[in-house]
XYZ file of C-alpha atoms in Angstrom:
249
model
C 0.001 0.024 0.146
C 2.652 2.675 0.936
C 4.429 1.917 -2.612
C 1.222 2.565 -4.730
C 0.340 5.603 -2.432
C 3.766 7.093 -3.003
C 3.891 6.485 -6.614
C 0.565 7.271 -7.803
C -1.198 9.669 -5.241
C 1.764 11.605 -3.635
C 2.678 13.628 -6.490
C -0.587 14.224 -7.802
C -2.839 14.884 -4.550
C -0.630 15.425 -1.630
C 2.682 16.965 -2.737
C 0.937 20.381 -3.873
C -0.525 20.865 -0.551
C 2.699 19.794 1.332
C 4.573 22.634 -0.487
C 1.972 25.062 0.962
C 2.150 23.615 4.573
C 5.935 23.894 4.341
C 5.923 27.397 3.196
C 3.646 28.201 6.189
C 5.891 26.348 8.478
C 8.917 27.922 7.442
C 7.880 31.542 8.165
C 7.328 30.253 11.945
C 11.126 29.535 12.157
C 10.591 26.243 14.234
C 13.407 24.684 15.954
C 11.685 21.467 17.201
C 9.011 20.061 14.933
C 6.882 17.302 15.383
C 4.604 15.677 12.454
C 1.702 13.572 13.061
C 0.285 10.957 10.502
C 3.386 11.651 8.326
C 2.461 9.086 5.938
C 5.316 8.323 3.379
C 7.059 11.481 4.245
C 5.989 14.188 1.355
C 5.847 16.730 3.995
C 8.531 15.542 6.113
C 11.090 15.911 3.275
C 9.657 19.520 2.652
C 10.285 20.510 6.385
C 13.590 18.942 6.454
C 14.754 20.802 3.425
C 12.954 24.495 4.383
C 14.299 24.249 7.988
C 17.626 22.418 8.031
C 18.751 23.495 11.484
C 15.305 22.292 12.911
C 14.923 18.778 14.610
C 11.997 17.125 12.876
C 10.517 14.109 14.253
C 7.967 12.322 12.038
C 5.289 9.942 13.368
C 2.692 7.610 11.954
C 0.582 5.030 13.466
C 1.094 2.735 10.632
C 4.433 0.677 10.829
C 4.619 0.298 7.142
C 4.478 3.931 6.583
C 6.953 4.580 9.181
C 9.308 2.083 7.435
C 8.834 3.514 3.948
C 8.959 7.212 4.973
C 12.377 6.768 6.893
C 13.785 5.882 3.632
C 12.237 8.792 1.933
C 12.974 11.545 4.378
C 16.096 10.326 6.333
C 16.642 13.516 7.759
C 14.022 13.373 10.155
C 13.774 10.983 13.244
C 10.806 8.505 12.379
C 8.739 6.832 15.316
C 5.621 4.835 15.293
C 3.121 6.783 17.554
C -0.642 7.124 18.254
C -1.555 10.893 18.011
C -4.043 10.292 20.836
C -1.338 9.248 23.222
C 1.832 10.906 22.123
C 5.134 9.356 23.557
C 6.651 12.796 24.075
C 7.175 15.078 27.124
C 5.112 18.174 27.910
C 6.345 21.314 25.955
C 8.725 19.408 23.632
C 7.937 21.034 20.378
C 7.397 24.650 19.057
C 5.515 23.306 16.119
C 3.235 20.311 15.296
C 2.052 19.857 11.830
C -0.266 17.364 10.207
C -1.166 16.798 6.604
C -4.637 15.183 5.899
C -4.326 13.184 9.005
C -6.637 14.548 11.696
C -9.823 13.143 9.900
C -8.400 9.590 10.718
C -8.171 10.218 14.366
C -10.893 8.378 16.222
C -11.085 11.118 18.980
C -9.893 14.315 17.548
C -10.495 16.190 20.769
C -8.105 13.885 22.548
C -5.382 14.297 19.989
C -5.703 18.124 20.069
C -5.290 17.852 23.603
C -2.133 15.670 23.130
C -0.903 18.478 20.590
C -1.476 21.010 23.165
C 0.538 19.254 25.725
C 3.560 18.567 23.715
C 3.754 22.142 22.463
C 5.858 24.885 24.242
C 3.848 27.710 25.377
C 4.432 29.753 22.206
C 4.055 26.858 19.994
C 1.991 26.389 17.051
C -0.241 23.721 15.562
C -0.434 23.833 11.730
C -2.666 21.274 9.878
C -5.115 20.917 6.720
C -8.319 18.820 6.087
C -9.939 18.036 3.002
C -13.259 20.102 1.899
C -16.321 18.161 0.887
C -16.140 15.283 -1.419
C -17.758 17.532 -4.223
C -14.683 19.912 -4.128
C -12.227 17.117 -4.885
C -12.974 16.341 -8.740
C -10.504 13.339 -8.808
C -12.310 11.636 -5.628
C -15.867 12.629 -7.167
C -14.892 10.573 -10.241
C -13.501 7.720 -8.144
C -16.558 7.424 -5.912
C -18.754 7.457 -9.018
C -16.552 4.451 -10.422
C -16.817 2.608 -7.121
C -20.602 3.148 -7.070
C -20.961 2.000 -10.670
C -18.609 -1.154 -9.706
C -20.565 -1.840 -6.711
C -24.420 -0.801 -7.099
C -25.174 -2.234 -3.679
C -23.211 -1.219 -0.638
C -20.375 0.602 -2.497
C -17.211 1.521 -0.305
C -17.881 4.785 1.446
C -14.370 5.264 2.762
C -13.867 8.647 0.955
C -17.092 10.409 1.692
C -17.014 9.360 5.189
C -13.227 9.619 6.395
C -11.016 11.845 4.171
C -14.138 14.056 3.440
C -15.756 13.427 6.604
C -14.249 16.363 8.672
C -15.164 19.051 6.286
C -16.951 21.595 8.171
C -14.641 24.260 9.351
C -16.796 25.407 12.179
C -16.770 21.762 13.619
C -13.051 21.647 13.390
C -12.768 25.134 14.923
C -14.927 24.232 17.892
C -13.024 20.892 18.388
C -9.734 22.772 18.429
C -10.974 25.702 20.526
C -7.636 27.738 19.747
C -7.723 28.536 16.079
C -5.834 31.806 14.984
C -6.289 31.558 11.428
C -8.183 29.232 8.964
C -8.122 29.482 5.090
C -9.835 27.736 2.155
C -7.359 26.758 -0.284
C -7.764 24.911 -3.834
C -4.928 23.652 -5.622
C -4.607 21.889 -8.950
C -3.659 18.264 -9.213
C -2.185 17.024 -12.181
C -2.169 13.386 -13.177
C -0.568 11.547 -16.081
C -3.567 9.401 -16.676
C -6.829 8.425 -14.793
C -5.436 4.774 -15.296
C -2.462 5.650 -12.765
C -5.032 7.670 -10.495
C -7.343 4.589 -10.169
C -4.426 2.304 -9.522
C -3.297 4.665 -6.877
C -6.583 4.753 -5.058
C -7.367 1.228 -5.376
C -4.160 -0.063 -4.339
C -2.900 2.767 -2.044
C -5.735 3.557 0.328
C -7.946 1.527 2.602
C -10.478 1.262 -0.349
C -8.153 -1.686 -1.447
C -9.311 -3.809 1.625
C -12.834 -2.979 0.783
C -12.412 -3.964 -3.053
C -10.706 -7.126 -1.925
C -13.463 -8.040 0.378
C -16.007 -7.877 -2.352
C -14.050 -9.591 -4.883
C -13.272 -9.409 -8.467
C -10.478 -6.693 -8.383
C -9.516 -6.495 -12.140
C -13.130 -5.936 -13.181
C -13.542 -3.336 -10.358
C -10.290 -1.535 -11.509
C -11.683 -1.563 -15.222
C -14.876 -0.033 -14.216
C -13.372 2.542 -12.115
C -10.944 3.468 -14.832
C -13.760 3.762 -17.343
C -15.974 5.915 -15.202
C -13.057 8.068 -14.209
C -11.938 8.466 -17.999
C -15.481 9.365 -18.928
C -15.558 12.126 -16.284
C -11.871 13.325 -16.423
C -10.615 12.453 -19.779
C -7.754 9.702 -20.469
C -5.096 12.126 -19.239
C -3.026 14.041 -18.825
C -5.495 15.402 -16.667
C -5.755 18.460 -14.229
C -8.542 19.156 -11.692
C -9.161 21.087 -8.613
C -8.822 19.896 -4.921
C -10.025 22.116 -2.134
C -8.688 21.952 1.608
C -8.904 23.886 4.614
C -5.841 25.119 6.522
C -5.676 26.002 10.359
C -3.171 27.392 12.427
C -3.671 27.048 15.972
C -2.042 28.534 19.306
C -0.814 26.263 22.067
């Protein structure tokens, strides 16, 4: 899963927003950075390059992601960690960052409480979330393909998890210390819809749902056909909307 995620999804979907978060982090001049839900390290690599004198600690709950990310961004210290029970002392970091990870936390308020605990008094928490599914053209097309492939009980991972925390007012209420929030729409650029479909079907939790339902090759063919009908065969460019938050300790 990490390899497919890195090859097909990171360049198209995640790298544009990683560049944005890196730029926002740079102006804060951090010295001790903690990254949550670091995945395969696209943001981690940017942080290490942008703040070479900073100590960057990257964490993820998934051991496979930690193993893969540590090879991609070796300039950081990598650790497996649960964001709801961080294995770090109070006040140990002046910046905590998280790219598209907070949606996956079962108890977001508990995770935010942990972030506040490990931040120094003047520290900042910088993170983003996806907007509603309808604002992400690639994933609208993907979900349509899944619903065509599975007319009964289609996988609902994308509407309910990545795009399931898409109300900025709810996020701000959970966080209770928002200094700034912005809506940001960037363009994703993919070589082909076939590559995108491969990334989503092999590099995300949808893979398990498809395997459970069976007939993976037929599902892939249907999803590619639907995505191509909506987006074109490629190269394809499409808008993706996220919300970016900065919070004080």
